[in-house]
XYZ file of C-alpha atoms in Angstrom:
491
model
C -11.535 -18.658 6.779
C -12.680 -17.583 10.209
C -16.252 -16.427 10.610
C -18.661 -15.296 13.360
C -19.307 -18.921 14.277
C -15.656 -19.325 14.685
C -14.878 -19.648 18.769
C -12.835 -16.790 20.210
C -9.973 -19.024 20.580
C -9.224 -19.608 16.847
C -9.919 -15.889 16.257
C -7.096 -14.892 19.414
C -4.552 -17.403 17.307
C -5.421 -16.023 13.780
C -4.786 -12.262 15.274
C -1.434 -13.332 17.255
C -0.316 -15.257 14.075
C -0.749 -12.288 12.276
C 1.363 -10.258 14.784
C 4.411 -12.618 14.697
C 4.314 -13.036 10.836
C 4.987 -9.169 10.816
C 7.874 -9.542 13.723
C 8.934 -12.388 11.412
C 9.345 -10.160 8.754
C 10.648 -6.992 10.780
C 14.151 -6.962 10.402
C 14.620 -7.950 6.408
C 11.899 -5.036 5.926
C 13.840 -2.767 7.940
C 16.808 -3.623 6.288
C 15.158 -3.154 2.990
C 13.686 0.181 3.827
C 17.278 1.300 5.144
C 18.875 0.552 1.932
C 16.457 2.194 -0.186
C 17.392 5.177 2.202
C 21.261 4.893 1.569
C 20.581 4.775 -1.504
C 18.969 7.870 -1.827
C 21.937 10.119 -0.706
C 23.654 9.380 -3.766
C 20.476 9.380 -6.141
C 17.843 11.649 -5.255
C 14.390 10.673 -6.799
C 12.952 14.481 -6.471
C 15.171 15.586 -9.455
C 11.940 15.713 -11.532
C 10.196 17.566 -8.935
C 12.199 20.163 -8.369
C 13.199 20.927 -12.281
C 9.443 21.323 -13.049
C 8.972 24.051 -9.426
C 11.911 26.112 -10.819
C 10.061 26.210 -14.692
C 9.323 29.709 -15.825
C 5.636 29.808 -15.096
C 5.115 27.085 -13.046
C 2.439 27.901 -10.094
C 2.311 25.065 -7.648
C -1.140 24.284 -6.648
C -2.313 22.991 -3.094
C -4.027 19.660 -3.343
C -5.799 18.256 -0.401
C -5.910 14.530 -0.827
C -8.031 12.712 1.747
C -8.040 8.745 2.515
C -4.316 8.620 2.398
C -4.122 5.815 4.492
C -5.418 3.585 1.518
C -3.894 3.000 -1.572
C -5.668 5.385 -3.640
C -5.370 8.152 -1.675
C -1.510 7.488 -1.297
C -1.482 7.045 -5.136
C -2.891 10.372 -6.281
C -1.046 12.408 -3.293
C 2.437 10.756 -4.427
C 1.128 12.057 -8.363
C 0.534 15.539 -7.385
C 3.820 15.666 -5.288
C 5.659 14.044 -8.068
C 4.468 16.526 -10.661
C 5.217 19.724 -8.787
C 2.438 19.967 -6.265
C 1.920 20.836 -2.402
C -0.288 18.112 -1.399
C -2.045 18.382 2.611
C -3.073 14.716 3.528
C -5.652 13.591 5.911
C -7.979 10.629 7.042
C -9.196 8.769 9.741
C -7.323 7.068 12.424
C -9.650 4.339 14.006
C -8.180 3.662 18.052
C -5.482 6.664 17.271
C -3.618 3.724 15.469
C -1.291 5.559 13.045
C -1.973 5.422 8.894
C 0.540 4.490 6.656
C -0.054 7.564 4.621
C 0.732 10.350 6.963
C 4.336 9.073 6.771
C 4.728 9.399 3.354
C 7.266 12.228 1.614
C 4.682 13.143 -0.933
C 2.558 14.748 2.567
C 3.873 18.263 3.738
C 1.061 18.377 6.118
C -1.331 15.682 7.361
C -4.441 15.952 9.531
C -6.210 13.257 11.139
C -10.354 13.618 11.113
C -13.062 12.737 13.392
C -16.594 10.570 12.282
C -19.827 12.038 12.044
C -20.609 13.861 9.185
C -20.981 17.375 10.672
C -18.064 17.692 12.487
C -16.499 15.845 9.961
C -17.220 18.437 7.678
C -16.491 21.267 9.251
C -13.006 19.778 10.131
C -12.695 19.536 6.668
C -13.674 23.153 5.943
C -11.428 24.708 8.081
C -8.918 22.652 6.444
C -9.225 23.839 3.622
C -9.275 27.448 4.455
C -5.795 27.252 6.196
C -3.939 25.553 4.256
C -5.325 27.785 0.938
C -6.360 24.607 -1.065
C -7.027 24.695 -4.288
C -8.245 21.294 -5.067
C -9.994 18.494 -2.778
C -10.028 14.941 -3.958
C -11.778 12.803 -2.048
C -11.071 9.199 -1.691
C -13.433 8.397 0.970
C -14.159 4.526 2.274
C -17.331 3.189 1.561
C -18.777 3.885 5.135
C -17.731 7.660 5.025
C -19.251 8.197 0.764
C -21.893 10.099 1.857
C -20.389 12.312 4.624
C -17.991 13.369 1.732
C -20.736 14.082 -0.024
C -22.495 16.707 2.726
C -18.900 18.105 3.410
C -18.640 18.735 -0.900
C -21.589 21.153 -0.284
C -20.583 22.971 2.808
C -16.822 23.403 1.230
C -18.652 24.598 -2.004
C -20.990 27.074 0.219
C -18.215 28.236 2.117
C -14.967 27.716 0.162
C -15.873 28.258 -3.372
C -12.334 28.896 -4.327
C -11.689 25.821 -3.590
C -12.939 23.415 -5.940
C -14.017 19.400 -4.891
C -13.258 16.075 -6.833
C -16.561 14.929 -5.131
C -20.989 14.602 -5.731
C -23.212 16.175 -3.788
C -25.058 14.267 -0.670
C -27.970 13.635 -2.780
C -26.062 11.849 -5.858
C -23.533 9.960 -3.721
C -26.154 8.872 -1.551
C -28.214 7.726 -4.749
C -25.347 6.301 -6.698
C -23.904 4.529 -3.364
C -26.918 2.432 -2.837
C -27.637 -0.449 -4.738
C -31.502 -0.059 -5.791
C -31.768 3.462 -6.114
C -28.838 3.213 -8.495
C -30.908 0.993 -10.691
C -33.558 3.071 -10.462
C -31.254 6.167 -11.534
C -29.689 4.224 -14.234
C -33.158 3.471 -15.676
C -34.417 6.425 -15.598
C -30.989 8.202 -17.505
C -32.102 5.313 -20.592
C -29.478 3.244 -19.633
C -29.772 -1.179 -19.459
C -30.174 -2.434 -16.097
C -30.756 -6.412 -14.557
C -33.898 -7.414 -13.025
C -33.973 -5.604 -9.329
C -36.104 -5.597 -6.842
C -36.287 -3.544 -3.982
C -37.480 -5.936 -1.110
C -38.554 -5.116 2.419
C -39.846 -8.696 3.785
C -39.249 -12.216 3.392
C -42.520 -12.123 1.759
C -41.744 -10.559 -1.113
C -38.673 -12.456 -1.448
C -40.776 -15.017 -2.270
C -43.302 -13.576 -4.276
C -40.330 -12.644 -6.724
C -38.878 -16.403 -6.390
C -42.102 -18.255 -7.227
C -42.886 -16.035 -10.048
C -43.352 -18.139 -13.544
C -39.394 -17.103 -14.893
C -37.531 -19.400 -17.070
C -35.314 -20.822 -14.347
C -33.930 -17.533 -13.555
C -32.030 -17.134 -10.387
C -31.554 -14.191 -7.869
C -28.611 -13.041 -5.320
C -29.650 -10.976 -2.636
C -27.784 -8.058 -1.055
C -28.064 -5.599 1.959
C -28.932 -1.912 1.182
C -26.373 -0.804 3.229
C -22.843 -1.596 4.303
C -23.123 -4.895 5.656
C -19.291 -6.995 6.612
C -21.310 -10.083 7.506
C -23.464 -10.988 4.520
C -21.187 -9.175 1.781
C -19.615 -12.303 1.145
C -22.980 -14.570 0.540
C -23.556 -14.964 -2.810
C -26.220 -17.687 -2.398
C -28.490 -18.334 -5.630
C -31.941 -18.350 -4.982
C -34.370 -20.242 -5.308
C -32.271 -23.281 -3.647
C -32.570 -26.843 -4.807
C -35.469 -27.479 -2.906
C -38.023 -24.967 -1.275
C -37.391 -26.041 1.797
C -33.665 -24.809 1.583
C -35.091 -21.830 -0.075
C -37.411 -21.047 3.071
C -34.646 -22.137 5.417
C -31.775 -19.984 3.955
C -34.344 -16.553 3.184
C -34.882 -16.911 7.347
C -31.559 -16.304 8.500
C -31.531 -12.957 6.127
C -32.726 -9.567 8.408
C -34.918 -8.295 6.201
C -37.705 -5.742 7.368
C -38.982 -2.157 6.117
C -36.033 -0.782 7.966
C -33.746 -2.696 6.514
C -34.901 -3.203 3.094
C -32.296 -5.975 0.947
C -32.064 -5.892 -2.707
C -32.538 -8.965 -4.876
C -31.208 -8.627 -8.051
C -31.013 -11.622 -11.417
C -28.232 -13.651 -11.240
C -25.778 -12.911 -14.615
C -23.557 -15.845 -15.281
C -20.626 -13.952 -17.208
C -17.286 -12.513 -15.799
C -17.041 -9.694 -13.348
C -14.891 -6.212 -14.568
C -14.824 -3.014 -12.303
C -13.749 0.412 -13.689
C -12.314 3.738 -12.258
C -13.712 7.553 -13.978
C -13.128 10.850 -13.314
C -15.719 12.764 -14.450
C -15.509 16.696 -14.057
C -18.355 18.810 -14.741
C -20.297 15.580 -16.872
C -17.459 14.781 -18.690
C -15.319 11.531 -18.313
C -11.706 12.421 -18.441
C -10.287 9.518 -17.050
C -11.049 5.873 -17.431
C -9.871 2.379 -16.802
C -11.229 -1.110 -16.097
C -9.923 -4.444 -15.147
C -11.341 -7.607 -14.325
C -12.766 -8.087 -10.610
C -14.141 -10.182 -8.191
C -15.465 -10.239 -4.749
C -12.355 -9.101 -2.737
C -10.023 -7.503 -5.548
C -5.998 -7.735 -4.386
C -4.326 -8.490 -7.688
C -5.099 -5.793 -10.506
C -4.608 -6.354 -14.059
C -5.750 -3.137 -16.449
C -7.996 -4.013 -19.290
C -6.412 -2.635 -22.764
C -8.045 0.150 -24.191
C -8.454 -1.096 -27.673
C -10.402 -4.108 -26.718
C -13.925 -3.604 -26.841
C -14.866 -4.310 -23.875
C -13.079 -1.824 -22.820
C -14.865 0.835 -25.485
C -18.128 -0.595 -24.291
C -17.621 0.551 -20.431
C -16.377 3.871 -21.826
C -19.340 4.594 -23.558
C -21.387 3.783 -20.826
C -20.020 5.499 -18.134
C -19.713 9.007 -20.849
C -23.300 8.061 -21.166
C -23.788 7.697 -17.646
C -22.088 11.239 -16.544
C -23.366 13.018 -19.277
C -26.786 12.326 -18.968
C -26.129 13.277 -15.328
C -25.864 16.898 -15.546
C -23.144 19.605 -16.141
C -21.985 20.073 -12.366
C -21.611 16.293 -12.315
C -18.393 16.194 -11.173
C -16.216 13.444 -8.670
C -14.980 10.099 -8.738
C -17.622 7.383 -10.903
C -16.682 3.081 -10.347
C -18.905 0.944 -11.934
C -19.616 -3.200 -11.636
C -20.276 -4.625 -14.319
C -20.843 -8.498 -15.435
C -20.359 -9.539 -19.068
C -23.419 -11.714 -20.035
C -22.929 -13.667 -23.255
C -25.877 -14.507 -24.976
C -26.314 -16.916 -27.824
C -28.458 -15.059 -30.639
C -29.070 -16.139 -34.594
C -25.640 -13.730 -35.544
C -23.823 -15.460 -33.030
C -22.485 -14.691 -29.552
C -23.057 -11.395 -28.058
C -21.718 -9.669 -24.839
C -24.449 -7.879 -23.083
C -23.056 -5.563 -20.843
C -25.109 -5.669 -17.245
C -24.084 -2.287 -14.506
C -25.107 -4.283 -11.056
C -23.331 -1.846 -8.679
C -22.075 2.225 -8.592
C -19.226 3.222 -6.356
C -19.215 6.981 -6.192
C -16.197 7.616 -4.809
C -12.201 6.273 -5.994
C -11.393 3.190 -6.842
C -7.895 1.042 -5.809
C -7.187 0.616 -9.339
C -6.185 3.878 -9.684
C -3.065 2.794 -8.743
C -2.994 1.130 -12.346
C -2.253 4.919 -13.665
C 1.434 4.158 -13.926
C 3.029 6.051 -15.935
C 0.658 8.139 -16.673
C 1.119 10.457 -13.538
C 1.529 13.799 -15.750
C -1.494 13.548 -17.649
C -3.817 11.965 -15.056
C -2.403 14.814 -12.998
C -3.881 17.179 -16.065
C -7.507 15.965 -16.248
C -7.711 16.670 -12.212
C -5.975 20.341 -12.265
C -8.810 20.906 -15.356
C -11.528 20.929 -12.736
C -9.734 24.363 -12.087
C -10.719 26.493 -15.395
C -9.666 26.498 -18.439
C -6.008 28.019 -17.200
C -3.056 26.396 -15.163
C 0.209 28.003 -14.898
C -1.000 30.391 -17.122
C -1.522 27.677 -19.810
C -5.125 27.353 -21.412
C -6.616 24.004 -21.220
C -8.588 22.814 -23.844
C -12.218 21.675 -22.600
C -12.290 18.831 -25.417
C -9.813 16.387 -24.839
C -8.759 12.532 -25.426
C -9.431 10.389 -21.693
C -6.545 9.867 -20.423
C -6.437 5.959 -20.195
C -3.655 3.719 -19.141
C -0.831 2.058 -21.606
C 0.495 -1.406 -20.291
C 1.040 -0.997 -16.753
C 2.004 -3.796 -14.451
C -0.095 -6.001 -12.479
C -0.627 -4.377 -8.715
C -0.447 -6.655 -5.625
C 0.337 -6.249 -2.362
C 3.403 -8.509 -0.955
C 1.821 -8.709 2.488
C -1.460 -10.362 1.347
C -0.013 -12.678 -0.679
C 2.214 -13.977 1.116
C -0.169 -14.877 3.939
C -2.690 -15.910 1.520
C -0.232 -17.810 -1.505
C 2.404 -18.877 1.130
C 2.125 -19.279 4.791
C -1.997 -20.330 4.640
C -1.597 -22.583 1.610
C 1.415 -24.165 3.526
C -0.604 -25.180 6.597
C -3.523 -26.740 4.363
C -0.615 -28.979 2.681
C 1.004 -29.942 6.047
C -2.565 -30.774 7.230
C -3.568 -32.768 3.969
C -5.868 -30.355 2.227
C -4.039 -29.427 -0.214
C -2.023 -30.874 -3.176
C 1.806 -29.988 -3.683
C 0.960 -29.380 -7.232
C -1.638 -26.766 -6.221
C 0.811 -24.853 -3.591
C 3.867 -24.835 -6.235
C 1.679 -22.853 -8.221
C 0.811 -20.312 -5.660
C 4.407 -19.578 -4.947
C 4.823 -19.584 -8.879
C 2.193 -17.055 -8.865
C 3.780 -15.180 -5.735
C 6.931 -14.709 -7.424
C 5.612 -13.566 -10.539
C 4.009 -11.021 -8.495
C 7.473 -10.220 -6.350
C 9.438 -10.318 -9.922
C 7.383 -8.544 -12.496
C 4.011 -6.489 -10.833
C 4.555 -3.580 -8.692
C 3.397 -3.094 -5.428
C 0.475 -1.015 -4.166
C 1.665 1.094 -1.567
C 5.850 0.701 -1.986
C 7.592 3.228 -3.373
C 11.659 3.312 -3.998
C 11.701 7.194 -3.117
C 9.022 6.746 -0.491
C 9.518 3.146 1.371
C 8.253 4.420 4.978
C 4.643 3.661 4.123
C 5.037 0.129 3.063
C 6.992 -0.096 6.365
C 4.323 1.602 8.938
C 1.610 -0.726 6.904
C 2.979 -3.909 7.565
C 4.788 -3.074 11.128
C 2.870 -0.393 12.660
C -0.796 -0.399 11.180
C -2.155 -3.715 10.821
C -0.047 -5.598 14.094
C -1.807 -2.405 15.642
C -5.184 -3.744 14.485
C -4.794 -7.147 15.353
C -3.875 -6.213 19.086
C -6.794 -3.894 19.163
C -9.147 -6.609 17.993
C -6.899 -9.116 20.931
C -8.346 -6.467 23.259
C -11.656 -5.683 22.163
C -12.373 -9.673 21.240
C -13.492 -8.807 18.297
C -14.372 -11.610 15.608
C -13.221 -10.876 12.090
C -13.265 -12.770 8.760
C -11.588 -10.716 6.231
C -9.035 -7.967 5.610
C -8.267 -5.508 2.881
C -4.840 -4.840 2.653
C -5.516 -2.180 0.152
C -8.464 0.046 1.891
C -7.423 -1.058 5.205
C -10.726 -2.156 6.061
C -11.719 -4.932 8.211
C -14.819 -7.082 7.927
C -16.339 -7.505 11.481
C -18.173 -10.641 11.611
């Protein structure tokens, strides 16, 4: 993996590889796209739809979905259209390269928005107030939380007939950083880690050379940070010199303040909420890890499962009645030896106020997920009352979710050059193309769609080759890419 160090040459062939993978790959994507097409004229996938417009009683709402260019955005818009809807897209389209989402059929109308958070918005206001929507969800990026979070309170000033799927400034801004979090969760009676809030090297070490019983730390920036996301150095080092050495390259200063946090040995597990009005009425979790591409739900009956329930109803309710948006929790799983045996301890280490990717693992489950949003609406919808008290709607046994791009650059064409170069086994690549075919055979793609293939398409042909040329231009240096948020990690 390329990093910052990396010289501009590698970075120029890693970008141009990119591009001719996806030429590579052109025509047997267009091809499949154009039978998918065909095939439509003869079976028509909006069948549903339009049986449950013509229903006596049925009052289409208008949904405004934004972040439709990532997965999750795309995910709830194609729901909402599915299930009856009108559904406005929008999002941002960095160097007026084109998002995936605004081609999709589930979009009658899509908008593209400007950054900065008070034109931002006010785009989003006027929006809203001509296209009569009834119902924002936001599924913002992580550099654009807390702008969602200032335009929630402007719509609600302004618009209050529409009604937002998103926190205030003040609680996304709270939830979306690491230490105040902590703090928050604290303070609702709820178990945290260790944390502390750090502002200088100095205290760094005043927290490492504390008498612990060999406990170790991980620090993290405050803020969004592509370079140092990925360091998950444990500290103290071997030796204080490589402690000293390794806490000097980290920019650490008042300004800047990092977080540094007990390390939990245990496994990782992420979850997706929606909470309307302090009340969790969706929920699902699956396990995680750094850069989460393959999603695999957790079942609902496992305990685990119950345990990160509880906490996030907890969590919300304890959070006020007008708590109302999208609620993702980290959590790591820390089992402890005691005199009854082994216990899980359940450990939050990071809030995500905003949606998660794995709501694409709602399959299935479109209708009543599409429920517990319109509910944020009043206790009536199409002239049917809905009850206040009811089950979370959780998923059954979806499939895995992948995305065929991303693995097969990262199970197939990468692993191949390590093996023609030596580095790597036969064994070990045979069982990354074992793995990529499961995924091809039996998991279902993020963003493809039989009765909506254009997407997948743009994402692969249009989108990313347009990134990669931007960042040939620009000479920018990059290390990572998710396929999923489209986000790339500058380095």
């Amino acid at each position: 993996m390329l990093d910052g160090a990396s010289s501009w040459r590698l970075h120029f062939a890693q970008n141009a590889a990119l591009i001719a993978i996806s030429l590579l790959f052109l025509p047997i994507d267009t091809l499949v796209v154009a039978v998918y097409y065909i095939l439509q004229c003869f079976q028509s996938h909006n069948g549903a739809r339009r049986r449950i417009r013509q229903s006596r009683g049925f009052r289409p709402k208008t949904i405004l979905v934004t972040g439709v260019g990532m997965t999750k955005g795309l995910t709830l818009a194609r729901m909402f259209y599915q299930t009856g809807h009108n559904v406005v897209g929008a999002d941002f389209e960095p160097y007026d390269i084109l998002v995936c989402g605004r081609l999709s059929k589930a979009i009658s109308k899509f908008y593209s928005l400007s950054r900065g958070s008070t034109t931002y918005a006010q785009d989003l206001l006027e929006i809203i107030q001509k296209e009569k929507v009834d119902l924002w969800i936001s599924c913002s990026g992580v550099a654009s939380a807390v702008s969602d979070g200032h335009a929630q309170e402007l719509i609600t000033q302004h618009s209050p007939s529409c009604r937002a799927i998103q926190f205030n400034a003040t609680t996304t801004s709270t939830l979306h950083e690491k230490h105040t979090f902590i703090s928050q969760t604290s303070h609702l009676g709820l178990p945290i880690p260790e944390t502390h809030n750090v502002t200088s090297r100095a205290a760094v070490h005043k927290v490492l050379n504390a008498p612990t019983l060999h406990k170790k730390y991980i620090l993290k920036a405050v803020g969004v940070d592509d370079a140092t996301r990925g360091d998950m150095t444990l500290l103290p080092r071997r030796t204080m010199s490589e402690t000293y050495s390794h806490i000097a390259t980290v920019p650490i200063s008042p300004s800047t303040p990092w977080v540094l946090q007990q390390y939990i040995r245990g496994q990782e597990f992420c979850t997706h909420a929606l909470v309307v009005d302090g009340v969790v009425r969706a929920f699902l979790a699956c396990p995680s890890s750094e850069l989460l591409m393959h999603y695999e739900a957790l079942r609902p009956e496992t305990a685990l499962f119950g345990a990160m329930l509880r906490f996030t109803q907890a969590f919300a309710g304890r959070s006020g009645g007008d708590f109302t948006g999208h609620l993702s929790f980290d959590f790591l799983v820390e089992e402890l030896v005691t005199e009854r045996g082994v216990e899980m301890v359940l450990q939050p280490i990071e809030c995500n106020p905003r949606a998660h990717t794995a709501v694409a693992l709602f399959v299935g489950r479109e209708k009543e997920l599409v429920e517990a949003y319109l509910g944020a609406l009043g206790p009536k919808i199409n002239g049917t009352a809905v009850a206040q008290e009811r089950e979370v709607v959780t998923v059954g046994r979806p499939p895995g979710v992948y995305w065929v791009g991303h693995d097969v650059v990262t199970l197939l064409l990468y692993p191949l050059l390590d093996l023609l170069q030596g580095r790597m086994a036969v064994k070990k690549y045979l069982q990354g193309c074992m793995t990529f075919l499961q995924h091809l055979l039996f998991w279902k793609d993020g963003t493809f769609e039989i009765w909506d293939p254009l997407p997948w398409w743009w994402l692969y042909h249009v989108y990313w080759p347009g990134q990669f040329l931007w960042c040939i231009l620009q000479r920018r240096k990059w290390s990572r890419v998710n396929v999923s948020t489209t986000k790339m990690f500058g380095c």
